mmCIF file with all atom_site columns, C-alpha atoms in Angstrom:
data_model
loop_
_atom_site.group_PDB
_atom_site.id
_atom_site.type_symbol
_atom_site.label_atom_id
_atom_site.label_alt_id
_atom_site.label_comp_id
_atom_site.label_asym_id
_atom_site.label_entity_id
_atom_site.label_seq_id
_atom_site.pdbx_PDB_ins_code
_atom_site.Cartn_x
_atom_site.Cartn_y
_atom_site.Cartn_z
_atom_site.occupancy
_atom_site.B_iso_or_equiv
_atom_site.pdbx_formal_charge
_atom_site.auth_seq_id
_atom_site.auth_comp_id
_atom_site.auth_asym_id
_atom_site.auth_atom_id
_atom_site.pdbx_PDB_model_num
ATOM 1   C CA . LEU A 1 1   ? 19.486 4.983   6.600  1.00 0.00 ? 372 LEU A CA 1
ATOM 2   C CA . ASP A 1 2   ? 18.518 8.579   5.987  1.00 0.00 ? 373 ASP A CA 1
ATOM 3   C CA . GLN A 1 3   ? 14.727 8.554   5.478  1.00 0.00 ? 374 GLN A CA 1
ATOM 4   C CA . PRO A 1 4   ? 11.953 8.242   8.099  1.00 0.00 ? 375 PRO A CA 1
ATOM 5   C CA . VAL A 1 5   ? 10.605 4.990   6.655  1.00 0.00 ? 376 VAL A CA 1
ATOM 6   C CA . THR A 1 6   ? 10.733 1.260   7.394  1.00 0.00 ? 377 THR A CA 1
ATOM 7   C CA . TYR A 1 7   ? 13.731 -0.502  5.880  1.00 0.00 ? 378 TYR A CA 1
ATOM 8   C CA . ARG A 1 8   ? 13.367 -4.292  5.491  1.00 0.00 ? 379 ARG A CA 1
ATOM 9   C CA . LEU A 1 9   ? 16.196 -6.715  4.812  1.00 0.00 ? 380 LEU A CA 1
ATOM 10  C CA . THR A 1 10  ? 15.654 -9.328  2.132  1.00 0.00 ? 381 THR A CA 1
ATOM 11  C CA . GLN A 1 11  ? 18.917 -11.182 2.787  1.00 0.00 ? 382 GLN A CA 1
ATOM 12  C CA . SER A 1 12  ? 21.704 -11.431 5.354  1.00 0.00 ? 383 SER A CA 1
ATOM 13  C CA . ILE A 1 13  ? 24.627 -9.002  5.274  1.00 0.00 ? 384 ILE A CA 1
ATOM 14  C CA . LEU A 1 14  ? 27.890 -10.789 6.066  1.00 0.00 ? 385 LEU A CA 1
ATOM 15  C CA . ASN A 1 15  ? 31.534 -9.947  6.874  1.00 0.00 ? 386 ASN A CA 1
ATOM 16  C CA . ILE A 1 16  ? 31.117 -6.191  7.263  1.00 0.00 ? 387 ILE A CA 1
ATOM 17  C CA . LEU A 1 17  ? 34.519 -4.475  7.479  1.00 0.00 ? 388 LEU A CA 1
ATOM 18  C CA . SER A 1 18  ? 33.354 -0.852  7.873  1.00 0.00 ? 389 SER A CA 1
ATOM 19  C CA . PRO A 1 19  ? 32.856 0.822   11.271 1.00 0.00 ? 390 PRO A CA 1
ATOM 20  C CA . SER A 1 20  ? 29.033 0.600   11.064 1.00 0.00 ? 391 SER A CA 1
ATOM 21  C CA . CYS A 1 21  ? 26.818 -1.589  8.945  1.00 0.00 ? 392 CYS A CA 1
ATOM 22  C CA . PHE A 1 22  ? 23.712 0.569   9.465  1.00 0.00 ? 393 PHE A CA 1
ATOM 23  C CA . ASN A 1 23  ? 23.853 4.198   10.580 1.00 0.00 ? 394 ASN A CA 1
ATOM 24  C CA . LEU A 1 24  ? 20.365 5.584   11.297 1.00 0.00 ? 395 LEU A CA 1
ATOM 25  C CA . THR A 1 25  ? 20.517 9.304   10.491 1.00 0.00 ? 396 THR A CA 1
ATOM 26  C CA . ALA A 1 26  ? 16.794 10.156  10.225 1.00 0.00 ? 397 ALA A CA 1
ATOM 27  C CA . ASN A 1 27  ? 14.219 10.467  12.977 1.00 0.00 ? 398 ASN A CA 1
ATOM 28  C CA . GLY A 1 28  ? 11.293 8.027   12.747 1.00 0.00 ? 399 GLY A CA 1
ATOM 29  C CA . THR A 1 29  ? 13.321 5.218   11.137 1.00 0.00 ? 400 THR A CA 1
ATOM 30  C CA . THR A 1 30  ? 12.539 1.499   11.494 1.00 0.00 ? 401 THR A CA 1
ATOM 31  C CA . LEU A 1 31  ? 14.968 -1.288  10.612 1.00 0.00 ? 402 LEU A CA 1
ATOM 32  C CA . ASP A 1 32  ? 13.199 -4.644  10.273 1.00 0.00 ? 403 ASP A CA 1
ATOM 33  C CA . CYS A 1 33  ? 15.749 -7.338  9.508  1.00 0.00 ? 404 CYS A CA 1
ATOM 34  C CA . ASN A 1 34  ? 13.058 -9.981  8.886  1.00 0.00 ? 405 ASN A CA 1
ATOM 35  C CA . GLY A 1 35  ? 15.178 -12.481 10.829 1.00 0.00 ? 406 GLY A CA 1
ATOM 36  C CA . TYR A 1 36  ? 18.265 -12.018 8.638  1.00 0.00 ? 407 TYR A CA 1
ATOM 37  C CA . ASN A 1 37  ? 21.803 -11.684 10.003 1.00 0.00 ? 408 ASN A CA 1
ATOM 38  C CA . ILE A 1 38  ? 24.028 -8.624  10.157 1.00 0.00 ? 409 ILE A CA 1
ATOM 39  C CA . THR A 1 39  ? 27.520 -10.052 10.675 1.00 0.00 ? 410 THR A CA 1
ATOM 40  C CA . GLY A 1 40  ? 30.726 -8.099  11.141 1.00 0.00 ? 411 GLY A CA 1
ATOM 41  C CA . SER A 1 41  ? 34.326 -9.239  11.244 1.00 0.00 ? 412 SER A CA 1
ATOM 42  C CA . GLN A 1 42  ? 35.071 -8.056  14.820 1.00 0.00 ? 413 GLN A CA 1
ATOM 43  C CA . THR A 1 43  ? 36.773 -4.917  13.500 1.00 0.00 ? 414 THR A CA 1
ATOM 44  C CA . ALA A 1 44  ? 37.775 -2.551  16.338 1.00 0.00 ? 415 ALA A CA 1
ATOM 45  C CA . ASN A 1 45  ? 35.231 0.182   17.186 1.00 0.00 ? 416 ASN A CA 1
ATOM 46  C CA . SER A 1 46  ? 32.583 -1.286  14.892 1.00 0.00 ? 417 SER A CA 1
ATOM 47  C CA . HIS A 1 47  ? 28.813 -1.253  15.346 1.00 0.00 ? 418 HIS A CA 1
ATOM 48  C CA . GLY A 1 48  ? 26.214 -3.384  13.615 1.00 0.00 ? 419 GLY A CA 1
ATOM 49  C CA . ILE A 1 49  ? 23.594 -0.662  14.074 1.00 0.00 ? 420 ILE A CA 1
ATOM 50  C CA . ASN A 1 50  ? 24.487 2.886   15.093 1.00 0.00 ? 421 ASN A CA 1
ATOM 51  C CA . SER A 1 51  ? 22.644 6.168   15.726 1.00 0.00 ? 422 SER A CA 1
ATOM 52  C CA . SER A 1 52  ? 23.270 9.454   17.511 1.00 0.00 ? 423 SER A CA 1
ATOM 53  C CA . SER A 1 53  ? 20.985 12.337  18.518 1.00 0.00 ? 424 SER A CA 1
ATOM 54  C CA . ARG A 1 54  ? 17.810 10.915  16.925 1.00 0.00 ? 425 ARG A CA 1
ATOM 55  C CA . PHE A 1 55  ? 14.325 9.988   18.139 1.00 0.00 ? 426 PHE A CA 1
ATOM 56  C CA . ASN A 1 56  ? 11.573 7.462   17.366 1.00 0.00 ? 427 ASN A CA 1
ATOM 57  C CA . LEU A 1 57  ? 13.819 4.632   16.164 1.00 0.00 ? 428 LEU A CA 1
ATOM 58  C CA . THR A 1 58  ? 12.767 0.971   15.992 1.00 0.00 ? 429 THR A CA 1
ATOM 59  C CA . ILE A 1 59  ? 14.993 -2.073  15.508 1.00 0.00 ? 430 ILE A CA 1
ATOM 60  C CA . ARG A 1 60  ? 13.223 -5.427  15.199 1.00 0.00 ? 431 ARG A CA 1
ATOM 61  C CA . ASN A 1 61  ? 13.775 -9.000  14.063 1.00 0.00 ? 432 ASN A CA 1
ATOM 62  C CA . CYS A 1 62  ? 17.537 -8.538  13.668 1.00 0.00 ? 433 CYS A CA 1
ATOM 63  C CA . LYS A 1 63  ? 20.405 -10.959 14.364 1.00 0.00 ? 434 LYS A CA 1
ATOM 64  C CA . VAL A 1 64  ? 23.572 -8.946  14.937 1.00 0.00 ? 435 VAL A CA 1
ATOM 65  C CA . TYR A 1 65  ? 26.925 -10.698 15.409 1.00 0.00 ? 436 TYR A CA 1
ATOM 66  C CA . ASN A 1 66  ? 30.687 -10.036 15.537 1.00 0.00 ? 437 ASN A CA 1
ATOM 67  C CA . PHE A 1 67  ? 30.977 -6.279  16.019 1.00 0.00 ? 438 PHE A CA 1
ATOM 68  C CA . THR A 1 68  ? 32.470 -4.289  18.898 1.00 0.00 ? 439 THR A CA 1
ATOM 69  C CA . ASP A 1 69  ? 28.896 -3.361  19.890 1.00 0.00 ? 440 ASP A CA 1
ATOM 70  C CA . GLY A 1 70  ? 25.962 -5.024  18.190 1.00 0.00 ? 441 GLY A CA 1
ATOM 71  C CA . LEU A 1 71  ? 23.928 -1.846  18.609 1.00 0.00 ? 442 LEU A CA 1
ATOM 72  C CA . PHE A 1 72  ? 25.261 1.551   19.737 1.00 0.00 ? 443 PHE A CA 1
ATOM 73  C CA . PHE A 1 73  ? 22.873 4.459   20.362 1.00 0.00 ? 444 PHE A CA 1
ATOM 74  C CA . THR A 1 74  ? 23.940 7.729   21.964 1.00 0.00 ? 445 THR A CA 1
ATOM 75  C CA . ARG A 1 75  ? 21.648 10.658  22.864 1.00 0.00 ? 446 ARG A CA 1
ATOM 76  C CA . VAL A 1 76  ? 18.610 8.891   21.360 1.00 0.00 ? 447 VAL A CA 1
ATOM 77  C CA . ARG A 1 77  ? 14.995 9.270   22.574 1.00 0.00 ? 448 ARG A CA 1
ATOM 78  C CA . ASN A 1 78  ? 12.075 6.885   22.117 1.00 0.00 ? 449 ASN A CA 1
ATOM 79  C CA . ALA A 1 79  ? 13.905 3.849   20.759 1.00 0.00 ? 450 ALA A CA 1
ATOM 80  C CA . THR A 1 80  ? 12.418 0.356   20.643 1.00 0.00 ? 451 THR A CA 1
ATOM 81  C CA . ILE A 1 81  ? 14.646 -2.715  20.317 1.00 0.00 ? 452 ILE A CA 1
ATOM 82  C CA . PHE A 1 82  ? 12.404 -5.770  19.878 1.00 0.00 ? 453 PHE A CA 1
ATOM 83  C CA . ASN A 1 83  ? 12.662 -9.469  19.073 1.00 0.00 ? 454 ASN A CA 1
ATOM 84  C CA . SER A 1 84  ? 16.316 -9.365  18.065 1.00 0.00 ? 455 SER A CA 1
ATOM 85  C CA . THR A 1 85  ? 19.482 -11.342 18.822 1.00 0.00 ? 456 THR A CA 1
ATOM 86  C CA . PHE A 1 86  ? 22.862 -9.832  19.651 1.00 0.00 ? 457 PHE A CA 1
ATOM 87  C CA . GLY A 1 87  ? 25.789 -12.244 19.967 1.00 0.00 ? 458 GLY A CA 1
ATOM 88  C CA . ASN A 1 88  ? 29.541 -12.690 19.915 1.00 0.00 ? 459 ASN A CA 1
ATOM 89  C CA . ASN A 1 89  ? 30.226 -8.956  20.003 1.00 0.00 ? 460 ASN A CA 1
ATOM 90  C CA . THR A 1 90  ? 33.593 -8.058  21.516 1.00 0.00 ? 461 THR A CA 1
ATOM 91  C CA . ASP A 1 91  ? 32.160 -5.417  23.892 1.00 0.00 ? 462 ASP A CA 1
ATOM 92  C CA . ASP A 1 92  ? 28.371 -5.017  24.360 1.00 0.00 ? 463 ASP A CA 1
ATOM 93  C CA . GLY A 1 93  ? 25.354 -6.528  22.687 1.00 0.00 ? 464 GLY A CA 1
ATOM 94  C CA . ILE A 1 94  ? 23.436 -3.259  23.160 1.00 0.00 ? 465 ILE A CA 1
ATOM 95  C CA . ASP A 1 95  ? 25.104 -0.032  24.312 1.00 0.00 ? 466 ASP A CA 1
ATOM 96  C CA . PHE A 1 96  ? 22.682 2.799   25.180 1.00 0.00 ? 467 PHE A CA 1
ATOM 97  C CA . SER A 1 97  ? 24.598 5.955   26.128 1.00 0.00 ? 468 SER A CA 1
ATOM 98  C CA . ASN A 1 98  ? 22.326 8.774   27.355 1.00 0.00 ? 469 ASN A CA 1
ATOM 99  C CA . VAL A 1 99  ? 19.264 7.141   25.804 1.00 0.00 ? 470 VAL A CA 1
ATOM 100 C CA . ASN A 1 100 ? 15.867 8.086   27.232 1.00 0.00 ? 471 ASN A CA 1
ATOM 101 C CA . PHE A 1 101 ? 12.215 6.950   27.021 1.00 0.00 ? 472 PHE A CA 1
ATOM 102 C CA . SER A 1 102 ? 13.118 3.664   25.349 1.00 0.00 ? 473 SER A CA 1
ATOM 103 C CA . VAL A 1 103 ? 12.178 -0.033  25.423 1.00 0.00 ? 474 VAL A CA 1
ATOM 104 C CA . ILE A 1 104 ? 14.428 -3.094  25.070 1.00 0.00 ? 475 ILE A CA 1
ATOM 105 C CA . SER A 1 105 ? 12.148 -6.133  24.996 1.00 0.00 ? 476 SER A CA 1
ATOM 106 C CA . HIS A 1 106 ? 12.029 -9.798  23.905 1.00 0.00 ? 477 HIS A CA 1
ATOM 107 C CA . ASN A 1 107 ? 15.668 -9.943  22.778 1.00 0.00 ? 478 ASN A CA 1
ATOM 108 C CA . ASN A 1 108 ? 18.359 -12.618 23.118 1.00 0.00 ? 479 ASN A CA 1
ATOM 109 C CA . LEU A 1 109 ? 21.874 -11.570 24.118 1.00 0.00 ? 480 LEU A CA 1
ATOM 110 C CA . SER A 1 110 ? 24.464 -14.329 23.984 1.00 0.00 ? 481 SER A CA 1
ATOM 111 C CA . GLY A 1 111 ? 28.240 -14.624 23.926 1.00 0.00 ? 482 GLY A CA 1
ATOM 112 C CA . ASP A 1 112 ? 28.938 -10.896 24.182 1.00 0.00 ? 483 ASP A CA 1
ATOM 113 C CA . ALA A 1 113 ? 32.339 -10.400 25.832 1.00 0.00 ? 484 ALA A CA 1
ATOM 114 C CA . ASP A 1 114 ? 31.622 -7.502  28.184 1.00 0.00 ? 485 ASP A CA 1
ATOM 115 C CA . THR A 1 115 ? 27.935 -6.754  28.806 1.00 0.00 ? 486 THR A CA 1
ATOM 116 C CA . GLY A 1 116 ? 24.642 -7.819  27.275 1.00 0.00 ? 487 GLY A CA 1
ATOM 117 C CA . ILE A 1 117 ? 23.056 -4.376  27.758 1.00 0.00 ? 488 ILE A CA 1
ATOM 118 C CA . GLU A 1 118 ? 24.983 -1.342  29.006 1.00 0.00 ? 489 GLU A CA 1
ATOM 119 C CA . ILE A 1 119 ? 22.712 1.628   29.617 1.00 0.00 ? 490 ILE A CA 1
ATOM 120 C CA . THR A 1 120 ? 22.760 5.209   30.837 1.00 0.00 ? 491 THR A CA 1
ATOM 121 C CA . GLY A 1 121 ? 19.654 7.333   30.628 1.00 0.00 ? 492 GLY A CA 1
ATOM 122 C CA . TRP A 1 122 ? 16.179 7.888   32.028 1.00 0.00 ? 493 TRP A CA 1
ATOM 123 C CA . PHE A 1 123 ? 12.697 6.410   31.678 1.00 0.00 ? 494 PHE A CA 1
ATOM 124 C CA . ASN A 1 124 ? 13.751 3.145   30.055 1.00 0.00 ? 495 ASN A CA 1
ATOM 125 C CA . ASN A 1 125 ? 12.184 -0.333  30.201 1.00 0.00 ? 496 ASN A CA 1
ATOM 126 C CA . ILE A 1 126 ? 14.225 -3.539  29.904 1.00 0.00 ? 497 ILE A CA 1
ATOM 127 C CA . THR A 1 127 ? 11.781 -6.448  29.891 1.00 0.00 ? 498 THR A CA 1
ATOM 128 C CA . ASN A 1 128 ? 11.499 -10.088 28.829 1.00 0.00 ? 499 ASN A CA 1
ATOM 129 C CA . ASN A 1 129 ? 15.050 -10.485 27.516 1.00 0.00 ? 500 ASN A CA 1
ATOM 130 C CA . THR A 1 130 ? 17.284 -13.564 27.783 1.00 0.00 ? 501 THR A CA 1
ATOM 131 C CA . PHE A 1 131 ? 21.006 -13.284 28.579 1.00 0.00 ? 502 PHE A CA 1
ATOM 132 C CA . THR A 1 132 ? 23.286 -16.291 28.035 1.00 0.00 ? 503 THR A CA 1
ATOM 133 C CA . ASN A 1 133 ? 27.056 -16.847 28.231 1.00 0.00 ? 504 ASN A CA 1
ATOM 134 C CA . ILE A 1 134 ? 28.075 -13.229 28.870 1.00 0.00 ? 505 ILE A CA 1
ATOM 135 C CA . ARG A 1 135 ? 31.709 -13.715 29.815 1.00 0.00 ? 506 ARG A CA 1
ATOM 136 C CA . GLY A 1 136 ? 35.213 -12.929 28.702 1.00 0.00 ? 507 GLY A CA 1
ATOM 137 C CA . ALA A 1 137 ? 35.899 -9.650  30.502 1.00 0.00 ? 508 ALA A CA 1
ATOM 138 C CA . ALA A 1 138 ? 36.546 -9.057  34.185 1.00 0.00 ? 509 ALA A CA 1
ATOM 139 C CA . THR A 1 139 ? 33.506 -6.755  34.131 1.00 0.00 ? 510 THR A CA 1
ATOM 140 C CA . SER A 1 140 ? 31.039 -9.012  32.278 1.00 0.00 ? 511 SER A CA 1
ATOM 141 C CA . HIS A 1 141 ? 27.396 -8.433  33.313 1.00 0.00 ? 512 HIS A CA 1
ATOM 142 C CA . GLY A 1 142 ? 24.003 -9.206  31.840 1.00 0.00 ? 513 GLY A CA 1
ATOM 143 C CA . ILE A 1 143 ? 22.773 -5.622  32.364 1.00 0.00 ? 514 ILE A CA 1
ATOM 144 C CA . GLN A 1 144 ? 24.932 -2.753  33.573 1.00 0.00 ? 515 GLN A CA 1
ATOM 145 C CA . THR A 1 145 ? 23.417 0.640   34.421 1.00 0.00 ? 516 THR A CA 1
ATOM 146 C CA . PHE A 1 146 ? 25.128 3.947   35.133 1.00 0.00 ? 517 PHE A CA 1
ATOM 147 C CA . ARG A 1 147 ? 23.317 7.157   36.031 1.00 0.00 ? 518 ARG A CA 1
ATOM 148 C CA . ALA A 1 148 ? 19.908 5.690   35.249 1.00 0.00 ? 519 ALA A CA 1
ATOM 149 C CA . SER A 1 149 ? 16.667 6.969   36.694 1.00 0.00 ? 520 SER A CA 1
ATOM 150 C CA . ALA A 1 150 ? 13.006 6.334   36.243 1.00 0.00 ? 521 ALA A CA 1
ATOM 151 C CA . SER A 1 151 ? 13.664 3.096   34.417 1.00 0.00 ? 522 SER A CA 1
ATOM 152 C CA . THR A 1 152 ? 11.884 -0.240  34.561 1.00 0.00 ? 523 THR A CA 1
ATOM 153 C CA . ILE A 1 153 ? 13.345 -3.715  34.663 1.00 0.00 ? 524 ILE A CA 1
ATOM 154 C CA . ALA A 1 154 ? 9.899  -5.169  35.463 1.00 0.00 ? 525 ALA A CA 1
ATOM 155 C CA . SER A 1 155 ? 6.307  -3.928  35.512 1.00 0.00 ? 526 SER A CA 1
ATOM 156 C CA . GLY A 1 156 ? 5.364  -1.211  37.911 1.00 0.00 ? 527 GLY A CA 1
ATOM 157 C CA . PRO A 1 157 ? 4.846  2.508   38.388 1.00 0.00 ? 528 PRO A CA 1
ATOM 158 C CA . ALA A 1 158 ? 8.536  3.470   38.419 1.00 0.00 ? 529 ALA A CA 1
ATOM 159 C CA . SER A 1 159 ? 10.003 5.200   35.472 1.00 0.00 ? 530 SER A CA 1
ATOM 160 C CA . PHE A 1 160 ? 12.956 2.813   34.981 1.00 0.00 ? 531 PHE A CA 1
ATOM 161 C CA . ARG A 1 161 ? 12.117 -0.896  34.905 1.00 0.00 ? 532 ARG A CA 1
ATOM 162 C CA . ILE A 1 162 ? 14.150 -4.090  34.628 1.00 0.00 ? 533 ILE A CA 1
ATOM 163 C CA . ILE A 1 163 ? 11.520 -6.836  34.675 1.00 0.00 ? 534 ILE A CA 1
ATOM 164 C CA . ASN A 1 164 ? 11.029 -10.489 33.665 1.00 0.00 ? 535 ASN A CA 1
ATOM 165 C CA . ASN A 1 165 ? 14.525 -11.007 32.276 1.00 0.00 ? 536 ASN A CA 1
ATOM 166 C CA . THR A 1 166 ? 16.345 -14.360 32.397 1.00 0.00 ? 537 THR A CA 1
ATOM 167 C CA . PHE A 1 167 ? 20.091 -14.750 33.017 1.00 0.00 ? 538 PHE A CA 1
ATOM 168 C CA . PHE A 1 168 ? 22.200 -17.899 32.364 1.00 0.00 ? 539 PHE A CA 1
ATOM 169 C CA . ASP A 1 169 ? 25.980 -18.312 32.664 1.00 0.00 ? 540 ASP A CA 1
ATOM 170 C CA . ILE A 1 170 ? 26.920 -14.680 33.383 1.00 0.00 ? 541 ILE A CA 1
ATOM 171 C CA . GLN A 1 171 ? 30.545 -14.227 34.486 1.00 0.00 ? 542 GLN A CA 1
ATOM 172 C CA . ASN A 1 172 ? 29.833 -11.598 37.156 1.00 0.00 ? 543 ASN A CA 1
ATOM 173 C CA . ASP A 1 173 ? 26.435 -10.075 37.963 1.00 0.00 ? 544 ASP A CA 1
ATOM 174 C CA . GLY A 1 174 ? 23.195 -10.623 36.132 1.00 0.00 ? 545 GLY A CA 1
ATOM 175 C CA . ILE A 1 175 ? 22.353 -6.982  36.894 1.00 0.00 ? 546 ILE A CA 1
ATOM 176 C CA . ASN A 1 176 ? 24.996 -4.465  37.990 1.00 0.00 ? 547 ASN A CA 1
ATOM 177 C CA . VAL A 1 177 ? 23.571 -1.147  39.164 1.00 0.00 ? 548 VAL A CA 1
ATOM 178 C CA . ALA A 1 178 ? 25.280 2.196   39.797 1.00 0.00 ? 549 ALA A CA 1
ATOM 179 C CA . TRP A 1 179 ? 23.257 5.338   40.580 1.00 0.00 ? 550 TRP A CA 1
ATOM 180 C CA . LEU A 1 180 ? 19.828 3.891   39.801 1.00 0.00 ? 551 LEU A CA 1
ATOM 181 C CA . ASN A 1 181 ? 16.887 5.946   41.136 1.00 0.00 ? 552 ASN A CA 1
ATOM 182 C CA . ASP A 1 182 ? 13.079 5.721   40.912 1.00 0.00 ? 553 ASP A CA 1
ATOM 183 C CA . SER A 1 183 ? 13.284 2.240   39.471 1.00 0.00 ? 554 SER A CA 1
ATOM 184 C CA . VAL A 1 184 ? 11.795 -1.237  39.651 1.00 0.00 ? 555 VAL A CA 1
ATOM 185 C CA . ILE A 1 185 ? 13.865 -4.409  39.359 1.00 0.00 ? 556 ILE A CA 1
ATOM 186 C CA . ALA A 1 186 ? 11.520 -7.397  39.665 1.00 0.00 ? 557 ALA A CA 1
ATOM 187 C CA . ASN A 1 187 ? 10.652 -10.920 38.517 1.00 0.00 ? 558 ASN A CA 1
ATOM 188 C CA . ASN A 1 188 ? 14.073 -11.591 36.997 1.00 0.00 ? 559 ASN A CA 1
ATOM 189 C CA . THR A 1 189 ? 15.443 -15.157 36.934 1.00 0.00 ? 560 THR A CA 1
ATOM 190 C CA . PHE A 1 190 ? 19.106 -15.940 37.645 1.00 0.00 ? 561 PHE A CA 1
#
């Protein structure tokens, strides 16, 4: 997707064999799946939605299944992932690598083999998500953070927040934290 516009799906996209179904290459891009599915074939190193070194990206109303990572963003700023489902991916539902100033909210992550959300970066908010049946790897977690600061997993003044998330049937930890500073983790249900 190479234009800074809103792209809307009008039907599901099934059995994707290529490495990425959607590659967002323009700043200011929105992908609204309108509740339709993006389904891969569990091809190695595949991503349902992918972007690198972009800003102001929005993903909403998507159902992303059967990739290595449902969504993979690296070096992205100001991303919003909203009201989407990520499931049965062989690694992570959402993988944010060095992603900053972003929001992951009101999503369902289910059946991902390794981690629901894996995140490195600063000034991120992870709120009101539901994690179910994250198992299959010795390191399976609902949320896993590395080198994260000023992030929020709840509501509060900190710059990194993990807040109001719900975790069911997680193989290891609901939230696994490494090097998390200036952060709030609150009101999560396990």
